Amino acid sequence: MRVCAPPAPLEERAEVGLIDDEPGGGRRFLGVIDGTLTQAALAVVLVPSTMVAVLFRPKLLALQLDDIQDDGRRGLVLAPGPFFALGFVSFLILASFQKADGWMISLGERVTEATSAGEFWTTVLLVAPLFLVALGLGLIFLIAANIWRLERRSLMTSLRAGLYALFGVACVLIFGEALSGLVGDMRANGSFEPAVAGLVLLWVAYFHLEALSARPDPLIARLGAALTAAAICAGAVTLIYN
């Protein structure tokens, strides 16, 4: 007579994945909550370090530009997408506390009001134009890279760089808007507007050299691409403030 082995205890069956700890897939549900909150916490904590990298160490961003990261980050640096979504909103809220007039500071005040009131879609609509500006900045990088035949001139790399670089340009503009309150009206001060455009030119050129060009490219090509992109951005800023 054939004897059948008794079924394994519930604890053993759970260990080998035959059943869930709770009815209805409770373990999977809790795992999703755990992973989501952990990723959100990491994103919030890594926003400041990514801001510092964008402004002062763009070379740390180079590895983020060519590939989409599964974790949305690499080390202490957020990928361009989550950084734009979280970093820009945080930055605009901080900018709203500046005692100065200007387009970026005014936008920060409206974003702060919308987020304080819990108006999610209003906040999205306010930030959406900046996303389009970031895409435009990425296309400028793409044009400059193709003119000077850089090794890294893919559309994805350029657009991802634009999401990072717009933050730096916004910082320069807000700094200029705040400084204009000490110097005088930005629109009336003919010498101050070129100074802001010059700061944008210098920073964009620095960002491009650090993040978007590499040593295999000839130095003249690296400098040419950086200055081409920077000059276009400075010209756009001059038109905006005139």
Short mmCIF file of C-alpha atoms in Angstrom, two decimals:
data_model
loop_
_atom_site.label_atom_id
_atom_site.label_comp_id
_atom_site.label_asym_id
_atom_site.label_seq_id
_atom_site.Cartn_x
_atom_site.Cartn_y
_atom_site.Cartn_z
CA MET A 1 0.00 0.00 0.00
CA ARG A 2 1.35 3.42 -1.01
CA VAL A 3 1.73 5.86 1.85
CA CYS A 4 1.41 9.61 1.05
CA ALA A 5 3.61 12.03 2.92
CA PRO A 6 1.73 14.48 5.12
CA PRO A 7 1.56 18.09 3.88
CA ALA A 8 4.31 20.40 5.01
CA PRO A 9 3.58 22.66 7.97
CA LEU A 10 2.25 26.12 7.14
CA GLU A 11 5.49 27.76 8.31
CA GLU A 12 7.59 25.74 5.86
CA ARG A 13 5.18 26.35 3.00
CA ALA A 14 5.33 30.09 3.65
CA GLU A 15 9.16 30.04 3.64
CA VAL A 16 9.32 28.47 0.19
CA GLY A 17 6.76 30.92 -1.19
CA LEU A 18 3.80 28.49 -1.47
CA ILE A 19 1.48 30.77 0.49
CA ASP A 20 1.37 34.40 1.58
CA ASP A 21 1.73 35.43 5.21
CA GLU A 22 -1.72 36.98 5.01
CA PRO A 23 -4.77 36.34 2.84
CA GLY A 24 -4.99 38.41 -0.35
CA GLY A 25 -1.25 38.86 -0.87
CA GLY A 26 -0.70 40.99 2.21
CA ARG A 27 3.08 40.58 2.10
CA ARG A 28 3.26 41.92 -1.46
CA PHE A 29 1.04 44.88 -0.55
CA LEU A 30 3.19 45.80 2.43
CA GLY A 31 6.32 45.39 0.32
CA VAL A 32 5.01 47.92 -2.19
CA ILE A 33 4.32 50.42 0.60
CA ASP A 34 7.77 49.83 2.07
CA GLY A 35 9.53 50.26 -1.28
CA THR A 36 7.54 53.37 -2.21
CA LEU A 37 8.15 55.16 1.08
CA THR A 38 11.81 54.18 1.08
CA GLN A 39 12.32 55.56 -2.43
CA ALA A 40 10.46 58.76 -1.51
CA ALA A 41 12.62 59.21 1.58
CA LEU A 42 15.80 58.68 -0.44
CA ALA A 43 14.66 61.20 -3.04
CA VAL A 44 13.99 63.88 -0.41
CA VAL A 45 17.32 63.28 1.33
CA LEU A 46 19.30 63.30 -1.95
CA VAL A 47 17.81 66.54 -3.34
CA PRO A 48 20.35 68.82 -1.53
CA SER A 49 23.38 66.75 -2.55
CA THR A 50 22.18 66.69 -6.16
CA MET A 51 21.73 70.48 -6.11
CA VAL A 52 25.33 70.87 -4.96
CA ALA A 53 26.53 68.50 -7.68
CA VAL A 54 24.66 70.38 -10.41
CA LEU A 55 26.05 73.75 -9.34
CA PHE A 56 29.62 72.88 -8.40
CA ARG A 57 30.48 69.32 -9.56
CA PRO A 58 28.66 68.67 -12.85
CA LYS A 59 31.19 65.96 -13.66
CA LEU A 60 29.39 63.75 -11.11
CA LEU A 61 26.31 63.88 -13.32
CA ALA A 62 27.98 62.50 -16.44
CA LEU A 63 27.22 58.85 -15.62
CA GLN A 64 23.54 59.70 -15.14
CA LEU A 65 23.07 61.19 -18.60
CA ASP A 66 23.60 58.27 -20.96
CA ASP A 67 21.44 55.64 -19.23
CA ILE A 68 18.16 55.60 -17.33
CA GLN A 69 18.88 54.39 -13.81
CA ASP A 70 16.63 51.62 -12.48
CA ASP A 71 16.83 53.07 -8.96
CA GLY A 72 16.42 56.67 -10.12
CA ARG A 73 19.81 57.58 -8.64
CA ARG A 74 23.49 56.77 -8.67
CA GLY A 75 25.24 57.08 -5.35
CA LEU A 76 24.21 60.37 -3.73
CA VAL A 77 22.98 61.92 -6.98
CA LEU A 78 19.38 61.72 -8.17
CA ALA A 79 18.62 60.98 -11.81
CA PRO A 80 17.41 63.95 -13.89
CA GLY A 81 13.70 63.04 -13.80
CA PRO A 82 13.16 62.78 -10.03
CA PHE A 83 15.52 65.69 -9.44
CA PHE A 84 13.49 67.95 -11.72
CA ALA A 85 10.19 66.86 -10.16
CA LEU A 86 11.31 67.25 -6.54
CA GLY A 87 14.25 69.61 -6.71
CA PHE A 88 12.59 72.34 -8.72
CA VAL A 89 9.50 72.52 -6.54
CA SER A 90 11.68 72.71 -3.42
CA PHE A 91 13.90 75.32 -5.04
CA LEU A 92 10.99 77.53 -6.12
CA ILE A 93 9.51 77.41 -2.62
CA LEU A 94 12.84 78.55 -1.16
CA ALA A 95 13.10 81.27 -3.81
CA SER A 96 9.72 82.67 -2.77
CA PHE A 97 11.27 83.87 0.51
CA GLN A 98 13.63 86.23 -1.33
CA LYS A 99 12.85 89.90 -0.72
CA ALA A 100 13.06 90.87 -4.38
CA ASP A 101 11.03 91.13 -7.54
CA GLY A 102 11.53 89.01 -10.63
CA TRP A 103 9.92 86.35 -12.79
CA MET A 104 11.49 83.35 -11.05
CA ILE A 105 10.76 84.68 -7.56
CA SER A 106 7.17 85.47 -8.53
CA LEU A 107 6.77 81.92 -9.86
CA GLY A 108 8.14 80.60 -6.57
CA GLU A 109 5.54 82.55 -4.64
CA ARG A 110 2.72 81.09 -6.74
CA VAL A 111 4.09 77.55 -6.35
CA THR A 112 4.31 78.05 -2.58
CA GLU A 113 0.69 79.22 -2.44
CA ALA A 114 -0.48 76.24 -4.52
CA THR A 115 1.41 73.64 -2.50
CA SER A 116 0.26 75.19 0.81
CA ALA A 117 -3.35 74.95 -0.38
CA GLY A 118 -2.85 71.34 -1.51
CA GLU A 119 -3.59 72.23 -5.13
CA PHE A 120 -1.52 69.52 -6.81
CA TRP A 121 -2.62 70.15 -10.39
CA THR A 122 -2.11 73.90 -10.04
CA THR A 123 1.47 73.21 -8.96
CA VAL A 124 1.94 70.91 -11.96
CA LEU A 125 0.61 73.56 -14.35
CA LEU A 126 2.95 76.17 -12.86
CA VAL A 127 6.04 73.95 -13.20
CA ALA A 128 5.12 72.53 -16.63
CA PRO A 129 6.47 75.55 -18.59
CA LEU A 130 9.84 75.03 -16.89
CA PHE A 131 9.84 71.45 -18.16
CA LEU A 132 9.42 72.78 -21.69
CA VAL A 133 12.26 75.25 -21.08
CA ALA A 134 14.44 72.35 -19.89
CA LEU A 135 13.67 70.49 -23.10
CA GLY A 136 14.63 73.59 -25.08
CA LEU A 137 17.90 73.78 -23.17
CA GLY A 138 18.53 70.12 -23.99
CA LEU A 139 17.98 70.83 -27.68
CA ILE A 140 20.51 73.67 -27.47
CA PHE A 141 23.03 71.18 -26.05
CA LEU A 142 22.20 68.78 -28.87
CA ILE A 143 22.73 71.43 -31.55
CA ALA A 144 26.05 72.53 -30.04
CA ALA A 145 27.26 68.92 -29.75
CA ASN A 146 26.42 68.18 -33.39
CA ILE A 147 27.97 71.40 -34.69
CA TRP A 148 31.26 70.53 -33.00
CA ARG A 149 30.94 66.75 -33.56
CA LEU A 150 31.30 65.70 -29.95
CA GLU A 151 31.34 62.00 -29.12
CA ARG A 152 28.31 62.35 -26.83
CA ARG A 153 25.60 63.94 -28.93
CA SER A 154 22.55 61.73 -28.53
CA LEU A 155 19.12 63.26 -28.05
CA MET A 156 18.49 61.46 -24.76
CA THR A 157 21.78 62.57 -23.23
CA SER A 158 21.16 66.18 -24.22
CA LEU A 159 17.59 66.25 -22.91
CA ARG A 160 18.57 64.68 -19.60
CA ALA A 161 21.36 67.24 -19.26
CA GLY A 162 18.80 70.00 -19.87
CA LEU A 163 16.74 68.79 -16.89
CA TYR A 164 19.81 69.22 -14.69
CA ALA A 165 21.15 72.42 -16.23
CA LEU A 166 17.93 74.41 -15.95
CA PHE A 167 18.32 74.29 -12.18
CA GLY A 168 21.71 76.00 -12.41
CA VAL A 169 20.40 78.63 -14.83
CA ALA A 170 17.46 79.30 -12.48
CA CYS A 171 19.87 79.73 -9.56
CA VAL A 172 21.88 82.31 -11.51
CA LEU A 173 18.70 84.18 -12.48
CA ILE A 174 17.30 84.23 -8.95
CA PHE A 175 20.65 85.39 -7.61
CA GLY A 176 20.57 88.15 -10.22
CA GLU A 177 16.98 89.07 -9.40
CA ALA A 178 17.78 89.32 -5.70
CA LEU A 179 20.91 91.36 -6.40
CA SER A 180 18.93 93.68 -8.63
CA GLY A 181 17.00 94.79 -5.56
CA LEU A 182 20.27 96.15 -4.16
CA VAL A 183 21.60 97.61 -7.40
CA GLY A 184 18.35 98.94 -8.85
CA ASP A 185 15.55 97.98 -11.18
CA MET A 186 16.82 95.23 -13.50
CA ARG A 187 14.85 96.54 -16.44
CA ALA A 188 16.06 100.11 -15.95
CA ASN A 189 19.65 99.27 -15.18
CA GLY A 190 21.32 98.86 -18.55
CA SER A 191 24.59 97.57 -17.11
CA PHE A 192 23.12 94.94 -14.82
CA GLU A 193 21.25 92.89 -17.45
CA PRO A 194 24.43 92.11 -19.43
CA ALA A 195 26.04 91.06 -16.16
CA VAL A 196 23.27 88.49 -15.54
CA ALA A 197 23.59 87.22 -19.11
CA GLY A 198 27.34 86.97 -18.60
CA LEU A 199 26.86 84.88 -15.45
CA VAL A 200 24.51 82.55 -17.32
CA LEU A 201 27.07 82.25 -20.13
CA LEU A 202 29.89 81.35 -17.72
CA TRP A 203 27.87 78.80 -15.77
CA VAL A 204 26.39 77.04 -18.82
CA ALA A 205 29.85 76.83 -20.40
CA TYR A 206 31.25 75.34 -17.17
CA PHE A 207 28.37 72.83 -16.91
CA HIS A 208 28.78 71.76 -20.53
CA LEU A 209 32.54 71.25 -20.22
CA GLU A 210 32.17 69.18 -17.06
CA ALA A 211 29.11 67.07 -17.84
CA LEU A 212 28.74 66.81 -21.62
CA SER A 213 32.21 66.59 -23.11
CA ALA A 214 35.05 64.19 -22.42
CA ARG A 215 38.79 64.13 -22.91
CA PRO A 216 38.72 62.09 -26.19
CA ASP A 217 37.06 65.12 -27.80
CA PRO A 218 39.57 67.73 -29.02
CA LEU A 219 39.91 70.66 -26.64
CA ILE A 220 38.85 73.12 -29.33
CA ALA A 221 35.65 71.10 -29.93
CA ARG A 222 34.89 70.96 -26.20
CA LEU A 223 35.38 74.70 -25.78
CA GLY A 224 33.51 75.49 -28.97
CA ALA A 225 30.46 73.40 -28.02
CA ALA A 226 30.39 74.82 -24.50
CA LEU A 227 30.63 78.43 -25.68
CA THR A 228 28.07 77.87 -28.45
CA ALA A 229 25.48 76.49 -26.01
CA ALA A 230 26.30 79.17 -23.45
CA ALA A 231 26.01 82.02 -25.96
CA ILE A 232 22.57 80.83 -27.11
CA CYS A 233 21.38 80.60 -23.50
CA ALA A 234 22.76 84.04 -22.63
CA GLY A 235 21.06 85.51 -25.69
CA ALA A 236 17.73 83.93 -24.68
CA VAL A 237 18.04 85.36 -21.15
CA THR A 238 18.74 88.82 -22.57
CA LEU A 239 15.59 88.62 -24.71
CA ILE A 240 13.47 87.49 -21.73
CA TYR A 241 14.53 90.42 -19.55
CA ASN A 242 14.28 93.08 -22.27
#
